[in-house]
Short mmCIF file of C-alpha atoms (C1' of nucleotides) in Angstrom, two decimals:
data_model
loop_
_atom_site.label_atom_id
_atom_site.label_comp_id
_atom_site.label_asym_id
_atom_site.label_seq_id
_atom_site.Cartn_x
_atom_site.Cartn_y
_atom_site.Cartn_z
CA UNK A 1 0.44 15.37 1.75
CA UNK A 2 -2.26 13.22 1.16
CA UNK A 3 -2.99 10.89 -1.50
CA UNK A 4 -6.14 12.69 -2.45
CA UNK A 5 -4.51 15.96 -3.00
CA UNK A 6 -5.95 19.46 -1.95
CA UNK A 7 -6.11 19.80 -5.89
CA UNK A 8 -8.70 17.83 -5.96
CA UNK A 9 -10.26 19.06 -3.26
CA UNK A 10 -10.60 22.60 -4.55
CA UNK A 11 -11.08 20.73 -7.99
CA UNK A 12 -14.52 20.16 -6.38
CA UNK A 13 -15.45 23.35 -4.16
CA UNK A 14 -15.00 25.19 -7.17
CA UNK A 15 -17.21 22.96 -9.28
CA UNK A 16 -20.13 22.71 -6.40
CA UNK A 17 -20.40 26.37 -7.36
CA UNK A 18 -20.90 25.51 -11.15
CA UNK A 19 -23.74 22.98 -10.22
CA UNK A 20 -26.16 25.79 -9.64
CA UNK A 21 -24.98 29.17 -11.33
CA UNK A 22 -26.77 29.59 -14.98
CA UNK A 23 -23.84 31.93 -15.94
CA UNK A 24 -19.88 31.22 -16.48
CA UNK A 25 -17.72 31.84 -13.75
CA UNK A 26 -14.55 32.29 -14.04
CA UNK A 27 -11.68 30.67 -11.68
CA UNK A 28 -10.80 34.33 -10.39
CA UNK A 29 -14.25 34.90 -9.09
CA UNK A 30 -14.56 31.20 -8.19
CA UNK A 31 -11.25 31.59 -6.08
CA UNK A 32 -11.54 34.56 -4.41
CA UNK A 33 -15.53 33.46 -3.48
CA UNK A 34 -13.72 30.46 -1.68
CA UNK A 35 -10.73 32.17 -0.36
CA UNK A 36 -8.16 30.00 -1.91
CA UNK A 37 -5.49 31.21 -4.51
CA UNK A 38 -6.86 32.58 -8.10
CA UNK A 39 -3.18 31.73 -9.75
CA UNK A 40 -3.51 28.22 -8.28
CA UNK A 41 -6.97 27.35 -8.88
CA UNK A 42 -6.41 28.28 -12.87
CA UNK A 43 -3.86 25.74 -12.72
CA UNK A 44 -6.59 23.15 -12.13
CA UNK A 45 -9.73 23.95 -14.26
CA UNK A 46 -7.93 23.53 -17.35
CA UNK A 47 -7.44 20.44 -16.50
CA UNK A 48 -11.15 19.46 -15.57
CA UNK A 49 -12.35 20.78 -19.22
CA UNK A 50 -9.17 18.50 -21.27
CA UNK A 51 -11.16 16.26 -18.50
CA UNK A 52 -14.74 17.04 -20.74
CA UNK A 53 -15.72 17.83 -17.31
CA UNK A 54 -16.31 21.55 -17.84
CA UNK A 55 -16.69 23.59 -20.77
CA UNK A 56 -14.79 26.85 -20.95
CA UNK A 57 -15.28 30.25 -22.34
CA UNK A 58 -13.12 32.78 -23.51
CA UNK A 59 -13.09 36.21 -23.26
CA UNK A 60 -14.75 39.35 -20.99
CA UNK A 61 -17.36 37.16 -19.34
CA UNK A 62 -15.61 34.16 -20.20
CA UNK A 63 -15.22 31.46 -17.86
CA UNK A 64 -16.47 27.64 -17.21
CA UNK A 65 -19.84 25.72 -16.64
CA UNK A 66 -20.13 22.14 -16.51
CA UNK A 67 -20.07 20.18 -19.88
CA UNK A 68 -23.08 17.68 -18.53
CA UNK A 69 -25.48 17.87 -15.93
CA UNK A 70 -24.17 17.44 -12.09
CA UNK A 71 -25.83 14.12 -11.46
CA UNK A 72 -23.16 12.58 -14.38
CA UNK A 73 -19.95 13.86 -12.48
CA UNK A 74 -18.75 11.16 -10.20
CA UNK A 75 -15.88 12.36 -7.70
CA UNK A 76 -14.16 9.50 -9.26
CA UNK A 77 -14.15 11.76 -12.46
CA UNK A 78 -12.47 14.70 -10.91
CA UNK A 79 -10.01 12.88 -8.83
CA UNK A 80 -9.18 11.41 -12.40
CA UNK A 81 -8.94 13.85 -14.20
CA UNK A 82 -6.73 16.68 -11.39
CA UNK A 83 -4.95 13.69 -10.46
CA UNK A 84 -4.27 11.26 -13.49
CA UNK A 85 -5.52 7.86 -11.98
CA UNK A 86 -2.03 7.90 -9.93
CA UNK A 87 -2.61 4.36 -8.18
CA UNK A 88 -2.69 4.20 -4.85
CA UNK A 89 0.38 2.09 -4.47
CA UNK A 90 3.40 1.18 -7.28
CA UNK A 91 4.80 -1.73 -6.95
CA UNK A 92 8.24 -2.39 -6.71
CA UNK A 93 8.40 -5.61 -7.79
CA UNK A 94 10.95 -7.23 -4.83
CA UNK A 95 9.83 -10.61 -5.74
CA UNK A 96 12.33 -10.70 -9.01
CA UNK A 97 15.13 -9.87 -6.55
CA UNK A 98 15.53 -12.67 -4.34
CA UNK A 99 19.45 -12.95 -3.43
CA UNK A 100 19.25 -16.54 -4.54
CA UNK A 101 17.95 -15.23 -8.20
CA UNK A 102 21.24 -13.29 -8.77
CA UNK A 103 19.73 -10.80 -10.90
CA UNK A 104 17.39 -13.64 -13.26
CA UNK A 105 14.48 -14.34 -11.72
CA UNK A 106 12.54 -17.76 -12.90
CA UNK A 107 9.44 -17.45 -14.50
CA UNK A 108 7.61 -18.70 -11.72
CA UNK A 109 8.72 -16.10 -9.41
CA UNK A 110 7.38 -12.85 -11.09
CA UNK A 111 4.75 -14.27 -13.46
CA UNK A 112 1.21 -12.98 -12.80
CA UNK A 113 1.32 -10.18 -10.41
CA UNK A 114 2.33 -9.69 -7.31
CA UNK A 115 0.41 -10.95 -4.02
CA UNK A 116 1.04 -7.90 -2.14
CA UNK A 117 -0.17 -5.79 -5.00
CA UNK A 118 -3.20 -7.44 -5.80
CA UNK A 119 -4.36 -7.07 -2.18
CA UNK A 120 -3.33 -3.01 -3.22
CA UNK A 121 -5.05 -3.23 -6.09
CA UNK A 122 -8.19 -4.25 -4.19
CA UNK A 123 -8.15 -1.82 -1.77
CA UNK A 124 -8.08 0.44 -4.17
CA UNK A 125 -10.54 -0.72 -6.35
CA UNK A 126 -12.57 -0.69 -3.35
CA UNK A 127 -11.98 2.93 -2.67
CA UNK A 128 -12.33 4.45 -6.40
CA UNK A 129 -15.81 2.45 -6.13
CA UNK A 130 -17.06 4.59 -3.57
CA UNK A 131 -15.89 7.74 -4.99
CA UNK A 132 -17.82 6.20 -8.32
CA UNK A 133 -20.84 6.15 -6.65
CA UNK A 134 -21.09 10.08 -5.15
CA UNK A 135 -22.28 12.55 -7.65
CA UNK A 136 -21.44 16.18 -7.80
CA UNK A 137 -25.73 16.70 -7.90
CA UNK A 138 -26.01 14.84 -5.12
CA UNK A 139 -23.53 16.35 -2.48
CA UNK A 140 -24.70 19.80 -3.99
CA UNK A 141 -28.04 18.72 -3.07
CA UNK A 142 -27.02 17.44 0.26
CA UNK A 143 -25.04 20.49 0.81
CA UNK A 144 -27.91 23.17 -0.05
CA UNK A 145 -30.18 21.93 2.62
CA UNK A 146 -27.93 23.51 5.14
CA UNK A 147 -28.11 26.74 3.34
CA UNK A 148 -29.98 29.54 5.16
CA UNK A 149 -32.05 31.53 2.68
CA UNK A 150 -30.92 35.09 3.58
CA UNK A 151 -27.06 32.91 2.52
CA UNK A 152 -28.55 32.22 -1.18
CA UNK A 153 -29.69 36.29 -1.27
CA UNK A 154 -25.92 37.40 -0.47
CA UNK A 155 -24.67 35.44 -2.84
CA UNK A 156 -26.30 36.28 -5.40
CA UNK A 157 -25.83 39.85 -4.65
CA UNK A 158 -22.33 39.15 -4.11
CA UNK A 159 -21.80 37.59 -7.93
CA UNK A 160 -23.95 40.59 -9.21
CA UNK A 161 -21.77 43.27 -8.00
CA UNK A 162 -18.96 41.89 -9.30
CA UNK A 163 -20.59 41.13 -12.77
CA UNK A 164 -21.47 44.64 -12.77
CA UNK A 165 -18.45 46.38 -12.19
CA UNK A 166 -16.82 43.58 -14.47
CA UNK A 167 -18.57 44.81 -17.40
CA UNK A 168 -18.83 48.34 -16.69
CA UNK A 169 -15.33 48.81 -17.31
CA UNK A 170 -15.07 47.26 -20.77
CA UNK A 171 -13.65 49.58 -23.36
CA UNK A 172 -13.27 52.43 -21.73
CA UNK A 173 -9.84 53.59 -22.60
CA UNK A 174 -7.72 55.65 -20.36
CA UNK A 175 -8.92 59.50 -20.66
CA UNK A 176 -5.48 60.61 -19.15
CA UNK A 177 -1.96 59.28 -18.82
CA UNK A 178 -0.87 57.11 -16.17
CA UNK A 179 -1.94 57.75 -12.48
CA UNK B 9 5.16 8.23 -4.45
CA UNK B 10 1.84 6.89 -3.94
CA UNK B 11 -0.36 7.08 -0.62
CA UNK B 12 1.03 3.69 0.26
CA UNK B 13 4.00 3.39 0.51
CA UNK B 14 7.67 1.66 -0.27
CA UNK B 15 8.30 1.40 2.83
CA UNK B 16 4.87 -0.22 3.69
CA UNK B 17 5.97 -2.32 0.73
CA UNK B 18 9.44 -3.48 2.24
CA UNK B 19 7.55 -4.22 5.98
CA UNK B 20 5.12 -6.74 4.50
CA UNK B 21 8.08 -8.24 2.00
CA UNK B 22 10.00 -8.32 5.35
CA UNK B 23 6.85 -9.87 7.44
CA UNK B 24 6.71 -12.56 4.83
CA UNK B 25 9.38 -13.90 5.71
CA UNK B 26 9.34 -14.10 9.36
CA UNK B 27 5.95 -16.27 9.30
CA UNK B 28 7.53 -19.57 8.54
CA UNK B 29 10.73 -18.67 10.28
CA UNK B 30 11.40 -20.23 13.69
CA UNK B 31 14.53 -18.37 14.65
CA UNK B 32 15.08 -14.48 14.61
CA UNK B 33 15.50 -13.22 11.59
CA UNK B 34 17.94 -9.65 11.80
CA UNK B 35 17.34 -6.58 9.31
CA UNK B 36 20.29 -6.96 7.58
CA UNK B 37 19.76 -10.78 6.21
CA UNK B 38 15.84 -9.93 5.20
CA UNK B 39 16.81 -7.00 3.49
CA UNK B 40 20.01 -8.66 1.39
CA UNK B 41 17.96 -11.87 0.77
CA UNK B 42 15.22 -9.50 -0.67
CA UNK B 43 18.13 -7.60 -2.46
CA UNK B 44 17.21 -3.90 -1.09
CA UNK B 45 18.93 -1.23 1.17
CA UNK B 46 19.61 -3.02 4.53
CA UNK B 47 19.99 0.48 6.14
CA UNK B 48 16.44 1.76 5.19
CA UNK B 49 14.97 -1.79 6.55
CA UNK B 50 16.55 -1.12 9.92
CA UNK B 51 14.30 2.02 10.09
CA UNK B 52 11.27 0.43 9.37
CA UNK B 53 11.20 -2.58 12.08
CA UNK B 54 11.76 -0.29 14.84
CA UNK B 55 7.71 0.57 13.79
CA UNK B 56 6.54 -2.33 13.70
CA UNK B 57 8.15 -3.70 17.06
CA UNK B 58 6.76 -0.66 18.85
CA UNK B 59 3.22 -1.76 17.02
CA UNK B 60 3.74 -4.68 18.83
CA UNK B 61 3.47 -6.26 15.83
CA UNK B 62 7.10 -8.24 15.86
CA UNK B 63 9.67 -8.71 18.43
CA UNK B 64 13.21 -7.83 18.65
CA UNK B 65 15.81 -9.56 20.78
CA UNK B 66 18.89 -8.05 21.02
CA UNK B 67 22.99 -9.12 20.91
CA UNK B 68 24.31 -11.37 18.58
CA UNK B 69 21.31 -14.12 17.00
CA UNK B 70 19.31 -11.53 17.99
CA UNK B 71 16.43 -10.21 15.52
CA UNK B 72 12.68 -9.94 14.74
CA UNK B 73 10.20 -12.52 14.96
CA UNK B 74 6.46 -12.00 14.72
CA UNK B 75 5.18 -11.11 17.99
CA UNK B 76 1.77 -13.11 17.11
CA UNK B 77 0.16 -15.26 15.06
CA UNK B 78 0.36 -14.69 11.37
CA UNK B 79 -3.48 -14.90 10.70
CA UNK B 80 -3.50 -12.25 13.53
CA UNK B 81 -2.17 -9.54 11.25
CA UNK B 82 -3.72 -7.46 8.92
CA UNK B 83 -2.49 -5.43 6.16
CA UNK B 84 -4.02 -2.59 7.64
CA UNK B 85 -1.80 -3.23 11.14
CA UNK B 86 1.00 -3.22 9.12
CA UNK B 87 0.27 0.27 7.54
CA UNK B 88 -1.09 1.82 10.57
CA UNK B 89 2.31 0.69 12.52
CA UNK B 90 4.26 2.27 9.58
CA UNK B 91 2.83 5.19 8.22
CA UNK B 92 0.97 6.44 11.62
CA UNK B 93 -2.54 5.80 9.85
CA UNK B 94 -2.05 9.11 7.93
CA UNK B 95 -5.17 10.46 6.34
CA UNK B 96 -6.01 9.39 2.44
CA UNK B 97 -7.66 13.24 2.67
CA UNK B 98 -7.06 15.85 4.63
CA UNK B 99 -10.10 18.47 4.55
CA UNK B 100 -8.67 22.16 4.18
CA UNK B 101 -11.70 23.73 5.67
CA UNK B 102 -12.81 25.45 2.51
CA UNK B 103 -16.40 25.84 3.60
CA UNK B 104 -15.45 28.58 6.23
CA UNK B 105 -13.54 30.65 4.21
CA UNK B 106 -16.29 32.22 1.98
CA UNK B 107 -16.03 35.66 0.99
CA UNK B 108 -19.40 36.43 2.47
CA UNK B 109 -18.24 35.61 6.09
CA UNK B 110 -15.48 38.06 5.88
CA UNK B 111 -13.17 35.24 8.41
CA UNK B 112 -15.77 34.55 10.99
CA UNK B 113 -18.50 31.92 9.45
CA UNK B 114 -21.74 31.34 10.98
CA UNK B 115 -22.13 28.23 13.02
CA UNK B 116 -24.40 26.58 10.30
CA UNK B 117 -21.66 26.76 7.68
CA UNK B 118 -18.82 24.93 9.91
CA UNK B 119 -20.86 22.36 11.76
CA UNK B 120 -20.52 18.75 11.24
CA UNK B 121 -18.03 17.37 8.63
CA UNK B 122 -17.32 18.75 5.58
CA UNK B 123 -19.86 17.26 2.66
CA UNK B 124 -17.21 16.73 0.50
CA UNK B 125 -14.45 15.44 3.22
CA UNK B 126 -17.43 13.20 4.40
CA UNK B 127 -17.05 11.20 0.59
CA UNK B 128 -13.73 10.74 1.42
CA UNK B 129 -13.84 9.54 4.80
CA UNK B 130 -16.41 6.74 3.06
CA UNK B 131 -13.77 5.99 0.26
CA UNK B 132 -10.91 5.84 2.89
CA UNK B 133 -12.74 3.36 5.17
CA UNK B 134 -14.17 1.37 2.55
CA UNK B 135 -10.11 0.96 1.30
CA UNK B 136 -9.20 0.21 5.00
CA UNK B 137 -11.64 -2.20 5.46
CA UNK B 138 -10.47 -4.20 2.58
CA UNK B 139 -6.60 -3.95 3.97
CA UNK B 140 -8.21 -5.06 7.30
CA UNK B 141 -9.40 -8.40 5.64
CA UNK B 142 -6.13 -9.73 4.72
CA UNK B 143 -4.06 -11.06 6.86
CA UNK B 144 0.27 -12.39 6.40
CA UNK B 145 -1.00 -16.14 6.71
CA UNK B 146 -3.21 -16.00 3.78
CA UNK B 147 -0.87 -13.99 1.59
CA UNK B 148 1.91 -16.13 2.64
CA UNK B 149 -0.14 -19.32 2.41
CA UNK B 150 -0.72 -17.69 -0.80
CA UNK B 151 2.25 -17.46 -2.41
CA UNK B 152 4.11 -20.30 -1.34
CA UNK B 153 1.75 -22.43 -3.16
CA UNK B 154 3.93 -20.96 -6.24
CA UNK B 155 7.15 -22.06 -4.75
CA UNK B 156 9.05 -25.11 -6.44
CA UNK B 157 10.70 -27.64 -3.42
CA UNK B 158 14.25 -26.68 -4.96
CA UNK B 159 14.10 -23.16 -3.79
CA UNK B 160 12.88 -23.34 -0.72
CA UNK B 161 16.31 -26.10 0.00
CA UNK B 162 18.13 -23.04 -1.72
CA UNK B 163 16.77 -20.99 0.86
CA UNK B 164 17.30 -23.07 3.83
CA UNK B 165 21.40 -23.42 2.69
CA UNK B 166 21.19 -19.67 2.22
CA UNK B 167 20.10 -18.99 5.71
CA UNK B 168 22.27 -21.81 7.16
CA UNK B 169 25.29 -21.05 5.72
CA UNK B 170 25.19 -16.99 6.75
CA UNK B 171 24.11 -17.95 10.36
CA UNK B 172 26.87 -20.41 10.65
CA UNK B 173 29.63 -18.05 9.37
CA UNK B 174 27.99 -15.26 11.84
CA UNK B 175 28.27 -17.32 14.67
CA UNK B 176 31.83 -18.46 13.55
CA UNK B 177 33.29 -15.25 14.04
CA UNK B 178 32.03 -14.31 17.73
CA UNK B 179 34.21 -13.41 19.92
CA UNK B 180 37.43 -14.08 18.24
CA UNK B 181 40.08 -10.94 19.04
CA UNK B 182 42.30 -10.79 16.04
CA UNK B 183 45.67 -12.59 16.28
CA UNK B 184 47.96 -10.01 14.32
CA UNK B 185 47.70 -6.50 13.63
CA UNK B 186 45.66 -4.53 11.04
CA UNK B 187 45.22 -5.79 7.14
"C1'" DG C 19 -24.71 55.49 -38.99
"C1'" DG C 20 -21.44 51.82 -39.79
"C1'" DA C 21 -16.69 49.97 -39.83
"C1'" DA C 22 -12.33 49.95 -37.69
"C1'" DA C 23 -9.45 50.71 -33.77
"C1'" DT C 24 -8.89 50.35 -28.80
"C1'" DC C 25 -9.22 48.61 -24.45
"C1'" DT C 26 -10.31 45.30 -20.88
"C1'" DA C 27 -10.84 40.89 -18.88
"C1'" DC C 28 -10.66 36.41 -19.70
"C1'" DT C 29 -8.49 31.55 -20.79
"C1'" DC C 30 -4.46 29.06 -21.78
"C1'" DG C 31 0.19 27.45 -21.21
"C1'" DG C 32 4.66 27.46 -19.51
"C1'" DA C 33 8.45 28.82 -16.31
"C1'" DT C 34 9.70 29.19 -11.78
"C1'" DA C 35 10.23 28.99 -6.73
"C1'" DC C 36 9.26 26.91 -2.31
"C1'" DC C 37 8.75 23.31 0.82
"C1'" DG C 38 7.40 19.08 2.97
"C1'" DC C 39 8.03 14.27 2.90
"C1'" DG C 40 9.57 9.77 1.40
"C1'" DT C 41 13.77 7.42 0.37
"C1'" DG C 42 18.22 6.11 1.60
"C1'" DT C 43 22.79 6.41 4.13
"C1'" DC C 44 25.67 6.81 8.05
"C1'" DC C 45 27.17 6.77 12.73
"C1'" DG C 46 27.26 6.31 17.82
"C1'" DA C 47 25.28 4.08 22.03
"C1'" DG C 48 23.82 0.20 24.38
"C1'" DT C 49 23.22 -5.02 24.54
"C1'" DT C 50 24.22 -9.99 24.14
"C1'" DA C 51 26.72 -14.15 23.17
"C1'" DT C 52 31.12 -16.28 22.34
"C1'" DG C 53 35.91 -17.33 23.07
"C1'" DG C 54 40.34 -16.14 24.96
"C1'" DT C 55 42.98 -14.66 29.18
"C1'" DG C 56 44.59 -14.34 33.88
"C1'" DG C 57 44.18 -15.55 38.73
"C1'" DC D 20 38.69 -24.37 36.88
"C1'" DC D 21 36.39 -20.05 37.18
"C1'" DA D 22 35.88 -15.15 36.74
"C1'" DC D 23 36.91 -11.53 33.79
"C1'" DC D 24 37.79 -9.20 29.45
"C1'" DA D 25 37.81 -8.39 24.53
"C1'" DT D 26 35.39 -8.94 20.39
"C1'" DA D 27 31.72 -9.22 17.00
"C1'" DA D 28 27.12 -8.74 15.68
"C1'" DC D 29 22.95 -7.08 16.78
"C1'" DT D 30 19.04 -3.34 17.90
"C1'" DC D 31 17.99 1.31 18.65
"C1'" DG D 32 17.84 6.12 17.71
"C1'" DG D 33 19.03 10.22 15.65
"C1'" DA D 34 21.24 13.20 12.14
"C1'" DC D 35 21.76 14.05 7.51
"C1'" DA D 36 21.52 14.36 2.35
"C1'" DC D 37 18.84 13.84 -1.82
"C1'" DG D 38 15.10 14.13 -4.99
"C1'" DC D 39 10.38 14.09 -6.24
"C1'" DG D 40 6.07 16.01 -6.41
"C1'" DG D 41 2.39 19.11 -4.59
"C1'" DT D 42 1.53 23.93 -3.68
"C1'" DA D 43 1.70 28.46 -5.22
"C1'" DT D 44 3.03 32.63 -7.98
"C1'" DC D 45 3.95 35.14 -12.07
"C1'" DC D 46 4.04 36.36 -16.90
"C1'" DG D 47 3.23 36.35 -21.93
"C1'" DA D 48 0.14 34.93 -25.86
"C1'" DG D 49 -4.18 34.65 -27.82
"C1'" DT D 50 -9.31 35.65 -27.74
"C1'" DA D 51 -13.94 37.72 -27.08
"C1'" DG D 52 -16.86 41.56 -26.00
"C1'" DA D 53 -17.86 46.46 -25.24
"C1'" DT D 54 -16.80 51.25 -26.20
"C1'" DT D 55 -14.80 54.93 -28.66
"C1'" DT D 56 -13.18 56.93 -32.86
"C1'" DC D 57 -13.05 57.83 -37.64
"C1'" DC D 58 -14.87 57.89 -42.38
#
DNA sequence: GGAAATCTACTCGGATACCGCGTGTCCGAGTTATGGTGG
DNA sequence: CCACCATAACTCGGACACGCGGTATCCGAGTAGATTTCC
């Protein structure tokens, strides 16, 4: 397992799909579009709207858009919010236990922080910077230049089917008994 | 757990204090000076001598010493030779799975890297290149500007007084029976 | 025809199981230096 | 006096147990929208 998690990672397949779609989707349809797992994928997206990432809907055509426009998602902002800013490396603190200490360490030994960590700390900084920087627009964007056209027409045939027979199937209650 | 490391975290500790050491130091007197688990040390040198980043002699006096300069290793040596440079990401190939391809994608949808794993590959070198900066001189030349005179006497009686009882004890069969 | 009941699909939240991996311990095999022992 | 042996401490390597957290599934509760039913 990876530090950045394959949470995250379907965190943002699943909103790449949002960037473009003028309707909600819902994590079912966004799941089984991707292939992954509906159960786990509805284990995410709540998180991404307590995240104000995505806003969602409730009910029969329920489901999530984004809450602001794709070019003011950072990655950072997902990874955030699926993960929880874990950091990147948690400090121990082996300093304070020097033998020669015997359990009280002087104030000189474990005041400011560590100088292991800090190099962490920068290498991590260094990384969440990066991850500031890319935009959900902008890898859409990047991403939809490799898209064949006849691609875009399936899909949208593909979300339309299923919108159909989602709806067509409200309220209809059972004419006959089970089976 | 975070991506990097405890055990990363116990090698550089360890590394520390080989760089102003001019005799071997073993496992088992790092680890106890640092006050943690001598037993989960010994598993962790064994990577970096086959890094080539310390030495080990064997028998009795035998230990690790730093197989090169200090200023000659990185942080990013250090976690390479422990962790096997595992992957901050891995990419779960997402982008083939698509409904629409029905388990054999087109060409255009699997070629090159993944937009999203490409991000990540950025974040992870831009993290990596940061570890590669620092080096065990500077961090050690770093801390022991902190140290007060008094310890590091304390430490040289410390050292001095274990290596003289180990060495006191060689080869002596025992005179009477057992207890 | 309009209001209420019904049904479906959705989100939300929690409970649960599985499994890989990091942490930590233990033990046996092989190696080296030291000091005692026997020729 | 010298060669040999026993001992202690070390590295090396593997086997093993434990626990945490990520992955994944399932189920019940509450909600919104569409249709049918009833007055």
């Amino acid at each position: 397992m990876a530090h950045l998690t394959t949470s995250v990672e379907y965190a943002l397949h699943g909103l790449l799909w949002l960037v473009d779609s003028d309707v909600a989707l819902s994590t079912r349809e966004i799941a089984e579009v991707q292939g992954i797992s509906p159960s786990f994928l509805a284990k995410i997206f709540p998180r991404l709207e307590k995240a104000g990432i995505v806003s969602a809907s409730e009910g029969v055509r329920g489901g999530y858009r984004l809450a602001r426009a794709a070019d003011q998602i950072s990655f950072l902002d997902v990874v955030n919010a699926v993960e929880g800013d874990k950091p990147l490396f948690d400090c121990q603190e082996v300093r304070g236990r020097c033998a020669l200490f015997g359990g009280n360490p002087p104030p000189w030994a474990i005041s400011g922080t560590c100088a292991i960590h800090a190099v962490m700390i920068q290498a991590e900084k260094a990384m969440r910077d990066v991850l500031a920087t890319q935009t959900l627009a902008a890898v859409s964007q990047r991403f939809s230049r490799k898209i064949p056209a006849t691609y875009m027409a399936d899909l949208r045939e593909w979300f339309g089917d299923r919108h159909d027979r989602r709806t067509s199937r409200i309220g209809r209650p059972r004419r006959e008994g089970p089976s």
